[in-house]
């Protein structure tokens, strides 16, 4: 990326970056690209030249193999178990600025996070590699595949949520056609929820959740909708939803008494 930033359109039109994780083909886009640079804070798709970090005079744009598909590596998201939550969120936030949304593909690895990851716009897909996020081994309870694990202190929040913001129900469409596929989410005995779903429709899930304190997967089917309306989580699809339920203390700590799946139809929330 350093070498790419040193170039401008006067040098090349298309450049092949050979970096092992962030490499690819980049084309120079002239004109004011400052909005794209501002939105893409981790430079997964848009890379400004070092001569103008704002992108106002042009920037390099990654040539995608398939429109709407983005690799986590392109955003330099750590997959070694250290905290990657903020970077995953930044990549999702960028995709949420695109008119058609997009897919963020995680590696076959476990990503750590100590902050909540939220999908709040339509057409965003968080993708892992592997059937139901991995293989659950009865012998040692280990998981393989693409996963997200809570590594922060105890929290009442969910690790991942898919939810239309309460303040956006009038102005913005309900979150729809979003997905979390091929992932596992591990509460690590510290997070109240692994996956929280509310105010969504026509979304798709293929995910394994475990080790949450309150509920591994919580689907709020009629949450507090300040503008009224019918039940707010409808027509969603769950493929092979994997929920790991254990008795208190086996194999988790005695503090964990998680429900597997909660469907809340209480109109008062």
Short mmCIF file of C-alpha atoms in Angstrom, two decimals:
data_model
loop_
_atom_site.label_atom_id
_atom_site.label_comp_id
_atom_site.label_asym_id
_atom_site.label_seq_id
_atom_site.Cartn_x
_atom_site.Cartn_y
_atom_site.Cartn_z
CA UNK A 1 0.00 0.00 0.00
CA UNK A 2 2.88 2.39 0.70
CA UNK A 3 4.19 1.96 -2.83
CA UNK A 4 0.68 2.33 -4.27
CA UNK A 5 0.14 5.58 -2.39
CA UNK A 6 3.34 6.98 -3.89
CA UNK A 7 1.83 6.67 -7.37
CA UNK A 8 -0.64 8.92 -9.17
CA UNK A 9 -2.44 8.79 -12.50
CA UNK A 10 0.55 10.40 -14.17
CA UNK A 11 2.54 7.24 -13.44
CA UNK A 12 0.08 4.41 -14.16
CA UNK A 13 -3.61 3.80 -14.88
CA UNK A 14 -3.85 0.28 -13.41
CA UNK A 15 -1.52 -1.18 -10.79
CA UNK A 16 -1.13 -4.73 -9.49
CA UNK A 17 -0.30 -4.72 -5.76
CA UNK A 18 1.37 -7.99 -4.73
CA UNK A 19 0.85 -7.73 -0.96
CA UNK A 20 -0.04 -11.17 0.42
CA UNK A 21 -3.26 -10.08 2.15
CA UNK A 22 -4.21 -6.67 0.74
CA UNK A 23 -3.01 -7.16 -2.82
CA UNK A 24 -5.01 -6.91 -6.02
CA UNK A 25 -5.62 -4.72 -9.03
CA UNK A 26 -6.23 -1.01 -8.53
CA UNK A 27 -7.38 1.57 -11.07
CA UNK A 28 -6.88 5.32 -10.79
CA UNK A 29 -10.12 7.29 -10.48
CA UNK A 30 -9.76 10.99 -11.23
CA UNK A 31 -11.93 13.71 -9.75
CA UNK A 32 -12.99 14.32 -6.17
CA UNK A 33 -13.03 10.97 -4.34
CA UNK A 34 -12.99 12.49 -0.86
CA UNK A 35 -16.39 11.03 0.08
CA UNK A 36 -15.20 7.51 -0.76
CA UNK A 37 -11.97 8.05 1.18
CA UNK A 38 -13.93 9.34 4.19
CA UNK A 39 -16.32 6.38 4.12
CA UNK A 40 -13.62 3.74 3.61
CA UNK A 41 -11.53 4.51 6.67
CA UNK A 42 -9.53 1.25 6.48
CA UNK A 43 -8.79 1.63 2.75
CA UNK A 44 -10.23 -1.72 1.76
CA UNK A 45 -11.43 -0.45 -1.61
CA UNK A 46 -10.29 3.18 -1.88
CA UNK A 47 -6.65 4.22 -1.37
CA UNK A 48 -5.62 7.90 -1.57
CA UNK A 49 -2.22 8.99 -2.91
CA UNK A 50 0.24 10.22 -0.32
CA UNK A 51 0.28 13.55 -2.18
CA UNK A 52 -3.38 14.13 -1.24
CA UNK A 53 -4.65 11.99 1.63
CA UNK A 54 -8.15 13.46 1.27
CA UNK A 55 -8.67 11.98 -2.19
CA UNK A 56 -10.00 15.30 -3.49
CA UNK A 57 -7.70 15.10 -6.50
CA UNK A 58 -8.32 11.40 -7.19
CA UNK A 59 -7.66 8.02 -5.63
CA UNK A 60 -6.96 4.37 -6.36
CA UNK A 61 -9.95 2.02 -6.41
CA UNK A 62 -9.69 -1.75 -6.01
CA UNK A 63 -11.00 -3.69 -9.01
CA UNK A 64 -13.36 -6.23 -7.46
CA UNK A 65 -13.43 -9.84 -8.64
CA UNK A 66 -17.17 -9.80 -7.98
CA UNK A 67 -19.24 -6.71 -7.35
CA UNK A 68 -20.21 -6.39 -3.71
CA UNK A 69 -17.80 -9.02 -2.37
CA UNK A 70 -15.09 -7.81 0.04
CA UNK A 71 -12.44 -9.76 1.93
CA UNK A 72 -11.68 -8.89 5.57
CA UNK A 73 -7.97 -8.99 4.68
CA UNK A 74 -8.40 -6.03 2.36
CA UNK A 75 -9.31 -3.93 5.41
CA UNK A 76 -6.31 -5.30 7.34
CA UNK A 77 -8.56 -6.89 9.98
CA UNK A 78 -6.58 -9.00 12.45
CA UNK A 79 -7.59 -12.68 12.55
CA UNK A 80 -5.23 -13.82 15.33
CA UNK A 81 -7.75 -13.65 18.18
CA UNK A 82 -6.84 -10.12 19.25
CA UNK A 83 -9.45 -7.37 19.24
CA UNK A 84 -10.80 -6.89 15.72
CA UNK A 85 -14.29 -5.68 16.57
CA UNK A 86 -13.78 -2.02 15.73
CA UNK A 87 -12.21 -2.90 12.37
CA UNK A 88 -14.98 -5.36 11.48
CA UNK A 89 -17.49 -2.63 12.33
CA UNK A 90 -15.59 -0.08 10.23
CA UNK A 91 -15.67 -2.42 7.24
CA UNK A 92 -19.40 -3.04 7.73
CA UNK A 93 -20.00 0.70 8.09
CA UNK A 94 -18.30 1.23 4.74
CA UNK A 95 -20.47 -1.39 3.06
CA UNK A 96 -23.50 0.31 4.58
CA UNK A 97 -22.65 3.47 2.62
CA UNK A 98 -22.89 1.60 -0.69
CA UNK A 99 -26.21 1.68 -2.51
CA UNK A 100 -26.34 -2.09 -2.91
CA UNK A 101 -24.64 -3.04 0.35
CA UNK A 102 -22.12 -5.87 0.16
CA UNK A 103 -20.59 -9.02 1.63
CA UNK A 104 -17.73 -9.03 4.13
CA UNK A 105 -15.93 -12.39 4.05
CA UNK A 106 -13.99 -13.42 7.16
CA UNK A 107 -11.08 -15.82 7.06
CA UNK A 108 -11.11 -19.39 8.35
CA UNK A 109 -10.04 -18.08 11.76
CA UNK A 110 -11.31 -16.82 15.11
CA UNK A 111 -11.68 -13.05 15.41
CA UNK A 112 -11.68 -11.48 18.84
CA UNK A 113 -13.81 -8.48 19.80
CA UNK A 114 -14.45 -6.39 22.90
CA UNK A 115 -17.06 -4.19 21.23
CA UNK A 116 -20.45 -4.88 19.69
CA UNK A 117 -20.71 -5.46 15.94
CA UNK A 118 -23.90 -4.10 14.38
CA UNK A 119 -25.64 -4.43 11.03
CA UNK A 120 -28.16 -1.60 10.76
CA UNK A 121 -28.77 -1.30 6.99
CA UNK A 122 -30.29 -3.58 4.31
CA UNK A 123 -28.26 -5.84 2.02
CA UNK A 124 -25.28 -6.38 4.36
CA UNK A 125 -23.96 -9.92 4.61
CA UNK A 126 -21.35 -11.07 7.13
CA UNK A 127 -19.87 -14.24 5.67
CA UNK A 128 -17.75 -17.04 7.11
CA UNK A 129 -16.20 -20.09 5.57
CA UNK A 130 -17.64 -23.41 6.65
CA UNK A 131 -20.92 -25.17 7.36
CA UNK A 132 -22.63 -23.49 10.31
CA UNK A 133 -19.42 -21.65 11.03
CA UNK A 134 -17.36 -24.72 11.81
CA UNK A 135 -17.27 -28.14 13.38
CA UNK A 136 -18.39 -28.61 16.97
CA UNK A 137 -16.33 -31.29 18.67
CA UNK A 138 -18.15 -33.04 21.51
CA UNK A 139 -14.89 -34.20 23.10
CA UNK A 140 -13.34 -30.80 23.86
CA UNK A 141 -16.06 -28.31 22.78
CA UNK A 142 -13.65 -26.63 20.37
CA UNK A 143 -14.79 -24.96 17.17
CA UNK A 144 -13.18 -24.70 13.78
CA UNK A 145 -14.09 -22.37 10.96
CA UNK A 146 -14.85 -18.66 10.84
CA UNK A 147 -15.79 -17.27 14.21
CA UNK A 148 -16.15 -14.22 16.42
CA UNK A 149 -15.36 -14.52 20.14
CA UNK A 150 -15.99 -12.03 22.91
CA UNK A 151 -12.68 -11.13 24.61
CA UNK A 152 -13.77 -8.06 26.58
CA UNK A 153 -15.07 -7.78 30.12
CA UNK A 154 -18.56 -8.89 31.12
CA UNK A 155 -21.24 -7.07 29.14
CA UNK A 156 -25.02 -6.94 28.93
CA UNK A 157 -24.80 -6.30 25.19
CA UNK A 158 -24.92 -8.76 22.32
CA UNK A 159 -21.72 -9.56 20.45
CA UNK A 160 -23.44 -9.21 17.09
CA UNK A 161 -26.77 -7.52 16.44
CA UNK A 162 -28.88 -7.11 13.32
CA UNK A 163 -31.35 -4.36 14.03
CA UNK A 164 -33.02 -1.32 12.54
CA UNK A 165 -32.15 1.65 14.77
CA UNK A 166 -35.19 2.89 16.72
CA UNK A 167 -34.58 6.42 15.49
CA UNK A 168 -34.61 5.28 11.88
CA UNK A 169 -37.90 3.44 11.68
CA UNK A 170 -39.72 6.36 10.08
CA UNK A 171 -37.03 7.64 7.74
CA UNK A 172 -35.20 4.44 6.82
CA UNK A 173 -36.44 1.06 5.62
CA UNK A 174 -36.43 -1.87 8.01
CA UNK A 175 -33.25 -3.92 7.78
CA UNK A 176 -33.96 -6.55 5.13
CA UNK A 177 -32.04 -8.95 2.92
CA UNK A 178 -29.15 -8.98 5.38
CA UNK A 179 -27.39 -12.19 6.40
CA UNK A 180 -24.90 -13.84 8.72
CA UNK A 181 -23.78 -17.09 7.15
CA UNK A 182 -21.15 -19.71 7.94
CA UNK A 183 -20.04 -18.24 11.27
CA UNK A 184 -19.87 -19.19 14.92
CA UNK A 185 -20.23 -16.60 17.69
CA UNK A 186 -18.82 -17.40 21.15
CA UNK A 187 -19.90 -15.42 24.21
CA UNK A 188 -16.93 -16.76 26.19
CA UNK A 189 -19.07 -16.81 29.35
CA UNK A 190 -18.95 -13.00 29.49
CA UNK A 191 -21.50 -11.60 27.04
CA UNK A 192 -25.24 -11.75 27.78
CA UNK A 193 -26.08 -12.51 24.14
CA UNK A 194 -24.20 -13.84 21.15
CA UNK A 195 -26.69 -12.80 18.47
CA UNK A 196 -29.53 -10.30 18.88
CA UNK A 197 -32.11 -9.78 16.11
CA UNK A 198 -34.81 -7.13 16.06
CA UNK A 199 -36.87 -5.16 13.54
CA UNK A 200 -35.71 -7.14 10.52
CA UNK A 201 -37.33 -8.98 7.63
CA UNK A 202 -36.27 -11.34 4.84
CA UNK A 203 -32.89 -11.87 6.50
CA UNK A 204 -30.95 -15.14 6.48
CA UNK A 205 -28.87 -16.85 9.14
CA UNK A 206 -26.59 -19.90 9.24
CA UNK A 207 -24.73 -19.45 12.51
CA UNK A 208 -23.67 -21.36 15.61
CA UNK A 209 -23.90 -19.53 18.95
CA UNK A 210 -22.63 -20.62 22.36
CA UNK A 211 -21.46 -19.59 25.84
CA UNK A 212 -23.71 -16.55 26.36
CA UNK A 213 -24.99 -15.67 29.84
CA UNK A 214 -28.66 -14.95 29.05
CA UNK A 215 -29.42 -16.29 25.57
CA UNK A 216 -27.17 -17.50 22.80
CA UNK A 217 -29.60 -16.27 20.14
CA UNK A 218 -32.32 -13.73 20.93
CA UNK A 219 -34.95 -12.88 18.32
CA UNK A 220 -37.10 -9.97 19.47
CA UNK A 221 -40.19 -10.53 17.34
CA UNK A 222 -42.14 -7.48 18.45
CA UNK A 223 -39.85 -5.03 20.18
CA UNK A 224 -40.65 -1.50 21.27
CA UNK A 225 -41.56 0.04 17.93
CA UNK A 226 -42.01 3.75 18.64
CA UNK A 227 -44.06 4.23 15.48
CA UNK A 228 -46.38 1.25 15.92
CA UNK A 229 -47.00 -1.30 13.22
CA UNK A 230 -47.16 -5.09 13.02
CA UNK A 231 -44.69 -7.54 14.61
CA UNK A 232 -41.30 -6.36 13.50
CA UNK A 233 -39.27 -9.51 12.76
CA UNK A 234 -40.93 -11.39 9.95
CA UNK A 235 -40.12 -13.67 7.03
CA UNK A 236 -36.58 -14.47 8.18
CA UNK A 237 -34.83 -17.69 7.26
CA UNK A 238 -32.69 -19.83 9.55
CA UNK A 239 -30.57 -22.54 7.92
CA UNK A 240 -29.10 -25.13 10.29
CA UNK A 241 -29.15 -22.67 13.18
CA UNK A 242 -26.69 -24.13 15.65
CA UNK A 243 -27.21 -23.35 19.32
CA UNK A 244 -24.92 -24.99 21.84
CA UNK A 245 -26.82 -25.51 25.10
CA UNK A 246 -25.08 -26.84 28.19
CA UNK A 247 -26.05 -27.45 31.77
CA UNK A 248 -24.74 -25.03 34.34
CA UNK A 249 -21.07 -25.73 34.93
CA UNK A 250 -20.75 -28.28 32.13
CA UNK A 251 -18.59 -27.47 30.27
CA UNK A 252 -18.92 -23.78 31.11
CA UNK A 253 -18.47 -22.03 34.44
CA UNK A 254 -21.23 -22.34 37.04
CA UNK A 255 -22.30 -18.76 36.30
CA UNK A 256 -23.50 -19.67 32.83
CA UNK A 257 -27.12 -20.77 32.59
CA UNK A 258 -27.80 -19.62 29.02
CA UNK A 259 -31.02 -20.29 27.20
CA UNK A 260 -30.45 -21.53 23.71
CA UNK A 261 -33.01 -19.52 21.76
CA UNK A 262 -35.41 -16.83 22.97
CA UNK A 263 -38.30 -15.60 20.82
CA UNK A 264 -39.82 -12.55 22.50
CA UNK A 265 -43.33 -11.74 21.29
CA UNK A 266 -44.15 -9.36 24.14
CA UNK A 267 -45.33 -6.11 22.49
CA UNK A 268 -44.00 -4.13 25.45
CA UNK A 269 -40.49 -5.44 24.80
#
